[in-house]
Amino acid sequence: MRGQWALTGLLAGLAGLATAYLAAAWLGLRGNPVTDVAQLVIRLTPGSVAEHLIQLVGRHDKPLLVTGVTVVVLLLFALFGLLSRQRAGAGIAGFVVLGVIGLVANQSQYGAPATGIVPSLVGVLTWLSVLSLLTAQLRPQPFRDESKMELGRRFVLVASGVGVASAVVGLLGRKVGGHRRAVDAARDALNLPGVTDPGPPSGVEVGLDGITAWQTPSSRFYRIDTALVPPAISPEDWSVRIHGMVDREITLTYDDLIKRPRHEIWMTLNCVSNTVGGPLISNAWWSGTHLKDLLTEAGVQNGADAVKQTSDDGWTCGTPLSAMLDDRGAMLVYAMNGEPLPIEHGFPVRTLVPGMYGYVSACKWVRQIEVTTFDSFSAYWTERGWSPLGPVKLASRIDVPGNGDHVKSGQVRVGGLAWQQNTGISAVQVQLDGSGWRSAELARENITDSWVQWVASLDVPPGRHQLAVRAVNKEGQVQTAVRADPVPNGASGWHTIGFTAD
Ligand SMILES: Nc1nc2c(c(=O)[nH]1)N[C@H]1C(S)=C(S)[C@@H](COP(=O)(O)O)O[C@H]1N2
Ligand SMILES: [Mo]
């Protein structure tokens, strides 16, 4: 009997999720009430907790969060069903409260359209109707003379009907597909004349088995952002506004942007959250236009020292104005590896600033570029404990051998990557078992804004060994051994691995 009440709550709940999902897809909204609530959880999570969770679960953070929210919601549905057994009002109240949470989660999002309230309303109406339909089957009705068995059979019938109907509505929601599919199609249809796709220049690879490919395919490029459902923006709906402490505001459409002088660069992007030796770094070929030229046209006023960038979903970052005005080649980027930016990497337009961690510079889905002062705002990650300034640190990594690997003793080729974008790498050194540093060989072609592959041949006797690496930049600075955590401005220390020679 209790099982039936719990099932009632669960079925009513699922039915409401299905209709809300369909409504959201129909209206072309970015998320649905479940993802909206999960997004609210992201926004309310303190920075240090977020950092630990990302270290713990890596790229599974988003699926895990959505699964977590879904499980909690399903448990609540069952609970509301159980509560309805004692007092019908209790279950109803539960569903209404949940609906209000969904509504608030939606409307508190940056730029949320008013239509965003519709899915929650549709969901609550569904919950309440299905709940009353199903609970009616469980309460003996005075004017009907039914046996317990007939009552049970009728419940099973109605409950299965509700279940099937919900599944159909849910599938319909998938089919409607919504906004994202239209933007995918618009992206596929784009033609960006003049954007090139040269492939890795000769000499950037050292030819060592197991070393990370110099150019990262877009599908394997690391991804970090706070967007549970990435903004899907059609190029014709996009524009960027350059404003704030400027003489002339500029608003650029996508067409305006791709008609401007084009610049293309190899650039490595890395995340401030990357641990020593970690994977949150990738290298690609980017096409765009120089921000320096745009800012000069806008006329930057005296006293400004920062650029506050805001993305379509309200995420913000603060970039030193000087890094956008000097000759490093900060860009508004619309193509990656010769194709329009993937939606997950900021389509239609993002920012890239060589030599800055992503969190202070690489705004995806960028919509506002405001010339201002660091004193007058704090950006998304600054509010959560990270430094306002985030120049990339000199760093290096061992790819071969992997930590814990077994190799054949004798001559062993080891290798990996080193980087400090906008400064460049002049040398890499390795150290076996704590004794003396030896020079590694750098790839023949060494591009300042990209990571560089290195390789070294070591004479390794049988046994267990430790290998460390450090880089030297083009200013002669040697990578520090001092270990620092990613918070507040990036990890430091030498990447060190253990391996066994047999
Ligand atoms: N809109 C938006 N842009 C963003 C972020 C974000 O959360 N939202 N994350 C930043 C961070 S922390 C990094 S490291 C880079 C990662 O870019 P990628 O996902 O293309 O690798 O994007 C940056 N730009
Ligand atoms: Mo990042």
Coordinates of C-alpha atoms and ligand atoms in Angstrom, one line a residue:
M1 CA 0.0 0.0 0.0
R2 CA 2.8 2.5 0.9
G3 CA 4.6 1.4 -2.2
Q4 CA 1.6 2.5 -4.2
W5 CA 1.5 5.9 -2.6
A6 CA 5.2 6.4 -3.3
L7 CA 4.7 5.3 -6.8
T8 CA 1.8 7.8 -7.2
G9 CA 4.1 10.6 -6.2
L10 CA 6.9 9.4 -8.5
L11 CA 4.6 9.0 -11.5
A12 CA 3.0 12.4 -11.0
G13 CA 6.5 13.8 -10.7
L14 CA 7.8 12.2 -13.9
A15 CA 4.7 13.3 -15.8
G16 CA 5.3 16.9 -14.8
L17 CA 8.9 16.7 -15.7
A18 CA 8.0 15.4 -19.1
T19 CA 5.5 18.2 -19.8
A20 CA 7.8 20.8 -18.5
Y21 CA 10.6 19.4 -20.7
L22 CA 8.3 19.5 -23.8
A23 CA 7.3 23.0 -23.0
A24 CA 10.9 24.2 -22.7
A25 CA 11.9 22.5 -26.0
W26 CA 8.8 24.0 -27.7
L27 CA 9.7 27.5 -26.5
G28 CA 13.3 27.1 -27.5
L29 CA 14.6 27.7 -24.0
R30 CA 18.2 26.8 -23.2
G31 CA 17.5 24.4 -20.3
N32 CA 14.6 22.8 -18.5
P33 CA 13.6 23.0 -14.8
V34 CA 16.0 20.2 -13.8
T35 CA 19.0 21.8 -15.5
D36 CA 17.9 25.2 -14.2
V37 CA 18.1 24.0 -10.6
A38 CA 21.4 22.3 -11.2
Q39 CA 22.7 25.6 -12.7
L40 CA 21.5 27.4 -9.5
V41 CA 23.5 24.8 -7.5
I42 CA 26.6 25.7 -9.5
R43 CA 26.1 29.4 -9.0
L44 CA 25.7 28.9 -5.2
T45 CA 28.6 26.6 -4.8
P46 CA 31.6 28.3 -3.1
G47 CA 34.8 28.4 -5.2
S48 CA 36.9 26.2 -2.9
V49 CA 34.2 23.5 -3.0
A50 CA 33.9 23.7 -6.8
E51 CA 37.6 23.4 -7.1
H52 CA 37.8 20.3 -5.0
L53 CA 34.9 18.7 -6.8
I54 CA 36.5 19.4 -10.2
Q55 CA 39.7 17.8 -9.0
L56 CA 37.8 14.8 -7.7
V57 CA 35.5 14.1 -10.6
G58 CA 37.1 16.0 -13.5
R59 CA 35.0 16.3 -16.6
H60 CA 32.2 14.2 -15.1
D61 CA 31.2 17.1 -12.9
K62 CA 28.3 18.2 -15.0
P63 CA 26.7 14.8 -15.7
L64 CA 27.1 14.0 -12.0
L65 CA 25.5 17.2 -10.8
V66 CA 22.5 16.7 -13.1
T67 CA 22.2 13.1 -12.0
G68 CA 22.4 14.2 -8.3
V69 CA 19.7 16.8 -8.7
T70 CA 17.5 14.2 -10.6
V71 CA 17.9 11.6 -7.9
V72 CA 17.0 14.1 -5.1
V73 CA 14.0 15.3 -7.1
L74 CA 12.8 11.7 -7.7
L75 CA 13.2 10.9 -3.9
L76 CA 11.1 14.1 -3.2
F77 CA 8.4 12.9 -5.6
A78 CA 8.1 9.6 -3.8
L79 CA 8.0 11.4 -0.5
F80 CA 5.2 13.7 -1.7
G81 CA 3.3 10.6 -2.7
L82 CA 3.7 9.1 0.7
L83 CA 2.7 12.3 2.4
S84 CA -0.5 12.4 0.4
R85 CA -1.6 9.2 2.0
Q86 CA -2.1 11.0 5.4
R87 CA -3.1 14.5 4.1
A88 CA -3.7 15.3 0.5
G89 CA -2.6 18.9 1.1
A90 CA 0.9 17.8 2.1
G91 CA 1.7 16.3 -1.2
I92 CA 0.3 19.2 -3.1
A93 CA 2.3 21.7 -1.0
G94 CA 5.5 19.7 -1.7
F95 CA 4.9 19.9 -5.4
V96 CA 4.1 23.6 -5.4
V97 CA 7.2 24.4 -3.4
L98 CA 9.3 22.4 -5.8
G99 CA 7.7 24.3 -8.7
V100 CA 8.5 27.6 -7.1
I101 CA 12.1 26.5 -6.8
G102 CA 12.2 25.6 -10.5
L103 CA 10.7 29.0 -11.3
V104 CA 13.2 31.0 -9.2
A105 CA 16.1 28.9 -10.6
N106 CA 15.0 29.8 -14.1
Q107 CA 14.2 33.5 -13.6
S108 CA 17.4 34.2 -11.6
Q109 CA 19.5 33.3 -14.6
Y110 CA 21.2 36.2 -16.5
G111 CA 19.0 37.4 -19.3
A112 CA 16.3 34.8 -18.6
P113 CA 13.3 35.4 -20.9
A114 CA 9.9 35.8 -19.2
T115 CA 8.7 32.7 -21.1
G116 CA 11.1 30.8 -18.9
I117 CA 8.3 30.5 -16.3
V118 CA 6.1 28.5 -18.5
P119 CA 7.8 25.0 -18.1
S120 CA 7.6 25.3 -14.3
L121 CA 3.9 26.3 -14.4
V122 CA 3.0 23.5 -16.9
G123 CA 5.0 21.1 -14.7
V124 CA 3.1 22.1 -11.5
L125 CA -0.3 21.8 -13.2
T126 CA 0.6 18.4 -14.5
W127 CA 1.9 17.3 -11.0
L128 CA -1.3 18.4 -9.3
S129 CA -3.7 16.9 -11.9
V130 CA -1.9 13.5 -12.1
L131 CA -1.5 13.4 -8.3
S132 CA -5.2 13.8 -7.8
L133 CA -6.0 11.4 -10.6
L134 CA -3.8 8.7 -9.1
T135 CA -4.7 9.2 -5.5
A136 CA -8.3 9.0 -6.4
Q137 CA -7.6 5.4 -7.5
L138 CA -6.2 4.6 -4.1
R139 CA -9.0 6.0 -1.9
P140 CA -12.1 3.7 -1.7
Q141 CA -15.0 5.8 -3.1
P142 CA -18.3 5.7 -1.2
F143 CA -20.5 5.5 -4.2
R144 CA -18.7 2.6 -5.7
D145 CA -18.9 -0.9 -4.5
E146 CA -15.5 -2.2 -5.5
S147 CA -13.5 -5.0 -3.9
K148 CA -9.8 -4.3 -2.9
M149 CA -8.7 -6.3 -5.8
E150 CA -10.7 -4.4 -8.4
L151 CA -9.3 -1.2 -6.8
G152 CA -5.8 -2.4 -7.1
R153 CA -6.3 -3.4 -10.8
R154 CA -7.7 0.0 -11.6
F155 CA -4.7 1.7 -10.0
V156 CA -2.3 -0.4 -12.0
L157 CA -4.2 0.4 -15.2
V158 CA -4.3 4.2 -14.6
A159 CA -0.7 4.2 -13.4
S160 CA 0.6 2.4 -16.5
G161 CA -1.4 4.9 -18.6
V162 CA 0.3 7.8 -16.9
G163 CA 3.7 6.2 -17.3
V164 CA 3.2 5.6 -21.0
A165 CA 1.8 9.1 -21.6
S166 CA 4.8 10.6 -19.8
A167 CA 7.3 8.6 -21.9
V168 CA 5.5 9.8 -25.1
V169 CA 5.5 13.4 -24.0
G170 CA 9.2 13.1 -23.0
L171 CA 10.1 11.6 -26.4
L172 CA 8.1 14.3 -28.1
G173 CA 10.2 16.9 -26.2
R174 CA 13.4 15.3 -27.6
K175 CA 12.0 15.4 -31.1
V176 CA 11.0 19.0 -30.9
G177 CA 14.7 19.4 -30.1
G178 CA 14.5 23.1 -29.5
H179 CA 16.9 25.9 -30.1
R180 CA 20.2 24.0 -30.0
R181 CA 19.4 22.0 -33.1
A182 CA 18.7 25.1 -35.1
V183 CA 21.9 26.7 -34.0
D184 CA 23.9 23.5 -34.9
A185 CA 22.4 23.7 -38.4
A186 CA 23.2 27.5 -38.7
R187 CA 26.8 26.7 -37.6
D188 CA 27.1 23.8 -40.1
A189 CA 25.8 26.1 -42.9
L190 CA 28.4 28.8 -42.2
N191 CA 31.0 29.5 -44.7
L192 CA 34.0 31.5 -43.5
P193 CA 36.0 32.4 -46.6
G194 CA 39.7 32.9 -45.9
V195 CA 39.8 30.9 -42.7
T196 CA 42.6 28.4 -43.1
D197 CA 43.4 25.0 -41.6
P198 CA 47.1 24.6 -42.1
G199 CA 47.7 21.6 -39.8
P200 CA 50.8 21.4 -37.5
P201 CA 53.8 23.2 -39.0
S202 CA 56.7 21.0 -39.7
G203 CA 59.2 20.6 -36.9
V204 CA 56.8 21.0 -34.0
E205 CA 56.7 17.2 -33.3
V206 CA 59.7 15.5 -31.8
G207 CA 58.4 12.1 -33.0
L208 CA 58.2 10.3 -29.6
D209 CA 55.5 7.6 -29.2
G210 CA 53.0 8.5 -26.5
I211 CA 53.7 12.2 -26.4
T212 CA 50.6 14.4 -26.6
A213 CA 49.8 15.5 -30.1
W214 CA 51.0 19.1 -30.7
Q215 CA 47.7 20.2 -32.2
T216 CA 44.6 19.3 -30.2
P217 CA 41.6 18.2 -32.3
S218 CA 38.6 20.4 -31.4
S219 CA 36.7 17.3 -30.1
R220 CA 39.5 16.6 -27.6
F221 CA 40.2 20.2 -26.5
Y222 CA 39.7 20.5 -22.8
R223 CA 36.4 22.2 -21.8
I224 CA 35.8 24.3 -18.7
D225 CA 32.8 26.5 -18.0
T226 CA 30.0 27.1 -15.6
A227 CA 27.3 26.5 -18.3
L228 CA 25.3 23.3 -17.7
V229 CA 23.6 23.8 -21.0
P230 CA 25.9 25.9 -23.3
P231 CA 24.4 29.0 -24.8
A232 CA 23.3 28.3 -28.3
I233 CA 23.4 31.6 -30.3
S234 CA 22.7 32.0 -34.0
P235 CA 25.3 34.2 -35.7
E236 CA 22.5 36.5 -36.8
D237 CA 21.4 36.9 -33.1
W238 CA 24.9 37.7 -31.9
S239 CA 26.6 41.0 -31.4
V240 CA 29.2 42.4 -29.1
R241 CA 29.2 45.7 -27.5
I242 CA 32.4 47.6 -26.8
H243 CA 31.6 50.3 -24.2
G244 CA 32.5 51.8 -20.9
M245 CA 35.5 54.1 -20.7
V246 CA 35.7 54.7 -24.4
D247 CA 35.1 57.7 -26.7
R248 CA 32.9 55.9 -29.2
E249 CA 30.9 52.8 -28.3
I250 CA 31.0 50.1 -30.9
T251 CA 28.5 47.4 -31.6
L252 CA 29.6 44.7 -33.9
T253 CA 27.5 42.0 -35.6
Y254 CA 28.9 38.6 -36.7
D255 CA 29.0 39.8 -40.3
D256 CA 30.9 43.0 -39.3
L257 CA 33.4 40.9 -37.4
I258 CA 34.3 38.4 -40.0
K259 CA 34.7 41.2 -42.6
R260 CA 37.4 42.8 -40.4
P261 CA 41.2 42.1 -41.0
R262 CA 41.7 38.4 -40.1
H263 CA 44.5 37.2 -37.9
E264 CA 45.3 33.5 -37.3
I265 CA 47.5 32.1 -34.6
W266 CA 48.6 28.9 -32.9
M267 CA 47.8 29.3 -29.3
T268 CA 47.8 27.1 -26.2
L269 CA 45.0 27.7 -23.7
N270 CA 45.2 26.5 -20.2
C271 CA 43.1 26.5 -17.1
V272 CA 44.2 28.0 -13.8
S273 CA 42.7 24.9 -12.1
N274 CA 45.1 22.6 -13.9
T275 CA 47.3 20.8 -11.4
V276 CA 51.0 20.1 -12.0
G277 CA 51.1 17.6 -14.9
G278 CA 47.3 17.8 -15.3
P279 CA 45.2 17.7 -18.5
L280 CA 43.5 21.1 -18.6
I281 CA 45.6 22.5 -21.4
S282 CA 45.2 22.2 -25.2
N283 CA 46.6 23.8 -28.4
A284 CA 44.8 24.9 -31.5
W285 CA 44.8 27.1 -34.6
W286 CA 42.5 30.1 -34.1
S287 CA 41.1 32.7 -36.5
G288 CA 39.8 36.1 -35.5
T289 CA 40.4 39.8 -35.4
H290 CA 42.7 41.9 -33.1
L291 CA 41.0 43.4 -30.1
K292 CA 43.8 46.1 -30.0
D293 CA 42.5 47.5 -33.3
L294 CA 38.9 47.5 -32.1
L295 CA 39.7 49.1 -28.8
T296 CA 41.8 51.7 -30.6
E297 CA 38.9 52.5 -32.8
A298 CA 36.6 52.9 -29.8
G299 CA 39.2 55.2 -28.2
V300 CA 40.2 54.1 -24.7
Q301 CA 40.0 56.8 -22.1
N302 CA 42.6 57.6 -19.5
G303 CA 42.4 55.9 -16.1
A304 CA 41.0 52.6 -17.4
D305 CA 43.1 49.5 -16.5
A306 CA 40.7 46.6 -17.0
V307 CA 38.3 45.1 -19.5
K308 CA 35.2 43.4 -18.0
Q309 CA 33.9 40.8 -20.4
T310 CA 30.5 39.3 -20.0
S311 CA 29.2 36.2 -21.8
D312 CA 25.7 35.5 -23.0
D313 CA 25.0 33.5 -19.9
G314 CA 26.2 36.2 -17.5
W315 CA 29.7 34.7 -16.7
T316 CA 32.2 37.5 -16.3
C317 CA 36.0 37.9 -16.4
G318 CA 38.4 40.8 -15.9
T319 CA 41.4 41.2 -18.3
P320 CA 44.2 43.7 -17.8
L321 CA 43.6 46.4 -20.4
S322 CA 47.3 46.4 -21.2
A323 CA 47.1 42.8 -22.4
M324 CA 44.5 43.8 -24.9
L325 CA 46.4 46.8 -26.1
D326 CA 49.9 45.5 -26.4
D327 CA 51.2 43.5 -29.4
R328 CA 50.6 40.0 -28.0
G329 CA 47.6 39.6 -30.3
A330 CA 44.5 39.4 -28.1
M331 CA 41.7 38.4 -30.4
L332 CA 38.0 38.1 -30.9
V333 CA 37.9 34.5 -32.3
Y334 CA 35.4 32.9 -34.5
A335 CA 37.1 29.8 -35.8
M336 CA 39.1 27.0 -34.2
N337 CA 41.2 24.5 -36.2
G338 CA 39.8 25.9 -39.5
E339 CA 36.1 25.6 -38.5
P340 CA 33.5 27.8 -36.8
L341 CA 34.0 27.6 -33.1
P342 CA 32.3 24.6 -31.6
I343 CA 29.3 25.6 -29.5
E344 CA 31.0 24.3 -26.3
H345 CA 34.0 26.4 -27.0
G346 CA 32.1 29.7 -27.4
F347 CA 30.3 29.8 -30.7
P348 CA 29.8 32.2 -32.4
V349 CA 32.6 34.3 -30.9
R350 CA 35.0 34.1 -27.9
T351 CA 38.0 36.0 -26.7
L352 CA 41.6 34.7 -26.5
V353 CA 44.5 36.5 -24.9
P354 CA 47.9 34.8 -25.2
G355 CA 49.6 34.4 -21.9
M356 CA 46.5 34.7 -19.7
Y357 CA 44.7 31.8 -18.0
G358 CA 41.2 31.2 -19.4
Y359 CA 39.4 32.4 -16.3
V360 CA 40.7 36.0 -16.7
S361 CA 40.6 36.3 -20.5
A362 CA 39.1 33.6 -22.7
C363 CA 35.4 34.6 -22.5
K364 CA 33.2 32.2 -24.5
W365 CA 29.9 33.4 -26.0
V366 CA 31.2 37.0 -25.4
R367 CA 28.6 39.8 -25.6
Q368 CA 30.0 42.7 -23.6
I369 CA 33.5 44.2 -23.6
E370 CA 33.5 47.0 -21.1
V371 CA 36.6 49.2 -20.6
T372 CA 36.7 49.9 -16.9
T373 CA 38.9 49.7 -13.8
F374 CA 39.6 46.6 -11.6
D375 CA 38.4 48.6 -8.6
S376 CA 34.9 48.9 -9.9
F377 CA 33.9 45.3 -10.3
S378 CA 34.8 41.7 -9.3
A379 CA 34.5 38.9 -11.9
Y380 CA 32.9 35.5 -11.5
W381 CA 36.0 33.6 -10.2
T382 CA 37.4 36.6 -8.4
E383 CA 34.3 36.6 -6.2
R384 CA 35.0 32.9 -5.5
G385 CA 38.6 33.4 -4.2
W386 CA 40.8 33.5 -7.3
S387 CA 43.2 36.3 -8.1
P388 CA 42.0 39.2 -10.2
L389 CA 45.1 38.8 -12.3
G390 CA 46.0 35.5 -14.0
P391 CA 49.1 35.5 -16.1
V392 CA 50.1 31.9 -17.0
K393 CA 53.0 30.4 -15.1
L394 CA 56.0 28.9 -16.6
A395 CA 55.3 25.1 -16.6
S396 CA 56.3 21.8 -18.1
R397 CA 55.0 18.2 -18.0
I398 CA 56.3 14.7 -18.6
D399 CA 54.1 12.6 -21.0
V400 CA 56.5 9.7 -21.6
P401 CA 56.9 7.5 -19.6
G402 CA 53.6 7.7 -17.7
N403 CA 53.6 7.7 -13.9
G404 CA 54.0 4.1 -12.8
D405 CA 55.0 2.7 -16.2
H406 CA 57.5 -0.1 -16.9
V407 CA 60.2 0.5 -19.5
K408 CA 63.2 -1.5 -20.7
S409 CA 66.4 -0.5 -19.0
G410 CA 69.2 1.1 -21.0
Q411 CA 68.7 4.1 -23.3
V412 CA 65.2 5.4 -22.5
R413 CA 63.6 8.3 -24.5
V414 CA 61.5 10.5 -22.3
G415 CA 59.5 13.5 -23.4
G416 CA 56.7 15.9 -22.8
L417 CA 55.6 19.5 -23.1
A418 CA 56.6 22.9 -21.8
W419 CA 54.8 26.3 -22.1
Q420 CA 54.5 29.9 -21.1
Q421 CA 52.4 31.6 -23.7
N422 CA 53.4 35.1 -24.8
T423 CA 56.9 34.6 -23.2
G424 CA 58.1 31.4 -24.8
I425 CA 60.3 28.5 -23.8
S426 CA 64.1 28.6 -24.3
A427 CA 65.1 25.3 -22.6
V428 CA 63.8 22.2 -20.8
Q429 CA 65.8 20.2 -18.3
V430 CA 65.2 16.7 -16.8
Q431 CA 66.5 15.2 -13.6
L432 CA 66.8 11.5 -13.0
D433 CA 66.6 10.3 -9.4
G434 CA 67.5 13.7 -7.9
S435 CA 71.0 14.0 -9.4
G436 CA 71.9 16.9 -11.7
W437 CA 69.9 18.5 -14.5
R438 CA 70.4 17.5 -18.1
S439 CA 69.2 19.5 -21.1
A440 CA 66.4 18.0 -23.1
E441 CA 66.0 18.7 -26.8
L442 CA 63.3 21.0 -27.9
A443 CA 61.2 20.6 -31.1
R444 CA 62.9 22.4 -34.0
E445 CA 59.9 24.7 -34.4
N446 CA 59.1 26.5 -31.2
I447 CA 56.1 28.9 -31.3
T448 CA 56.0 31.4 -28.5
D449 CA 52.2 31.2 -27.8
S450 CA 52.1 27.4 -28.1
W451 CA 53.5 24.6 -25.9
V452 CA 56.7 23.0 -27.2
Q453 CA 57.4 19.3 -27.3
W454 CA 60.7 18.2 -25.7
V455 CA 62.6 14.9 -25.7
A456 CA 65.6 13.5 -23.9
S457 CA 67.6 10.2 -24.0
L458 CA 68.6 8.9 -20.6
D459 CA 70.7 5.9 -19.5
V460 CA 68.5 4.1 -17.1
P461 CA 69.7 1.1 -15.0
P462 CA 67.2 -1.5 -13.9
G463 CA 65.1 -0.5 -10.8
R464 CA 62.7 2.1 -9.6
H465 CA 63.3 5.7 -10.7
Q466 CA 62.0 9.2 -10.3
L467 CA 62.0 11.7 -13.2
A468 CA 61.5 15.5 -12.8
V469 CA 61.2 18.2 -15.4
R470 CA 61.6 22.0 -15.4
A471 CA 61.5 24.6 -18.1
V472 CA 63.4 27.9 -18.7
N473 CA 61.6 30.7 -20.4
K474 CA 62.9 33.1 -23.1
E475 CA 63.7 35.7 -20.4
G476 CA 66.0 33.2 -18.7
Q477 CA 63.7 32.5 -15.7
V478 CA 63.8 28.9 -14.4
Q479 CA 60.6 27.2 -13.5
T480 CA 60.2 27.3 -9.7
A481 CA 60.3 24.1 -7.5
V482 CA 57.9 25.8 -5.0
R483 CA 54.7 23.9 -5.0
A484 CA 51.5 25.9 -5.1
D485 CA 47.9 24.8 -5.3
P486 CA 45.8 26.0 -8.3
V487 CA 44.0 28.5 -6.0
P488 CA 44.4 31.5 -6.2
N489 CA 46.5 32.0 -9.3
G490 CA 47.7 28.7 -10.7
A491 CA 49.7 25.6 -9.6
S492 CA 53.5 25.6 -9.6
G493 CA 56.2 23.1 -8.9
W494 CA 58.1 20.5 -11.0
H495 CA 56.2 17.6 -12.5
T496 CA 57.7 14.5 -11.1
I497 CA 56.9 10.9 -12.0
G498 CA 57.9 7.4 -10.9
F499 CA 58.7 4.5 -13.2
T500 CA 60.4 1.2 -13.2
A501 CA 63.1 -0.1 -15.6
D502 CA 63.1 -3.9 -16.0
Ligands
LIG1 N1 31.3 32.2 -20.8 C1 32.3 31.5 -20.2 N2 33.5 31.6 -20.7 C2 34.6 31.0 -20.1 C3 34.3 30.2 -19.0 C4 33.0 30.1 -18.5 O1 32.7 29.4 -17.5 N3 32.0 30.8 -19.1 N4 35.4 29.6 -18.4 C5 36.7 30.1 -18.6 C6 37.8 29.2 -18.2 S1 38.0 29.0 -16.5 C7 38.6 28.5 -19.1 S2 39.9 27.7 -18.6 C8 38.4 28.6 -20.5 C9 38.3 27.2 -21.2 O2 37.9 27.3 -22.5 P1 37.6 26.0 -23.3 O3 36.4 25.4 -22.6 O4 37.3 26.4 -24.7 O5 38.8 25.1 -23.2 O6 37.2 29.3 -20.8 C10 37.0 30.5 -20.1 N5 35.8 31.1 -20.6
MO2 MO 39.8 27.8 -16.2

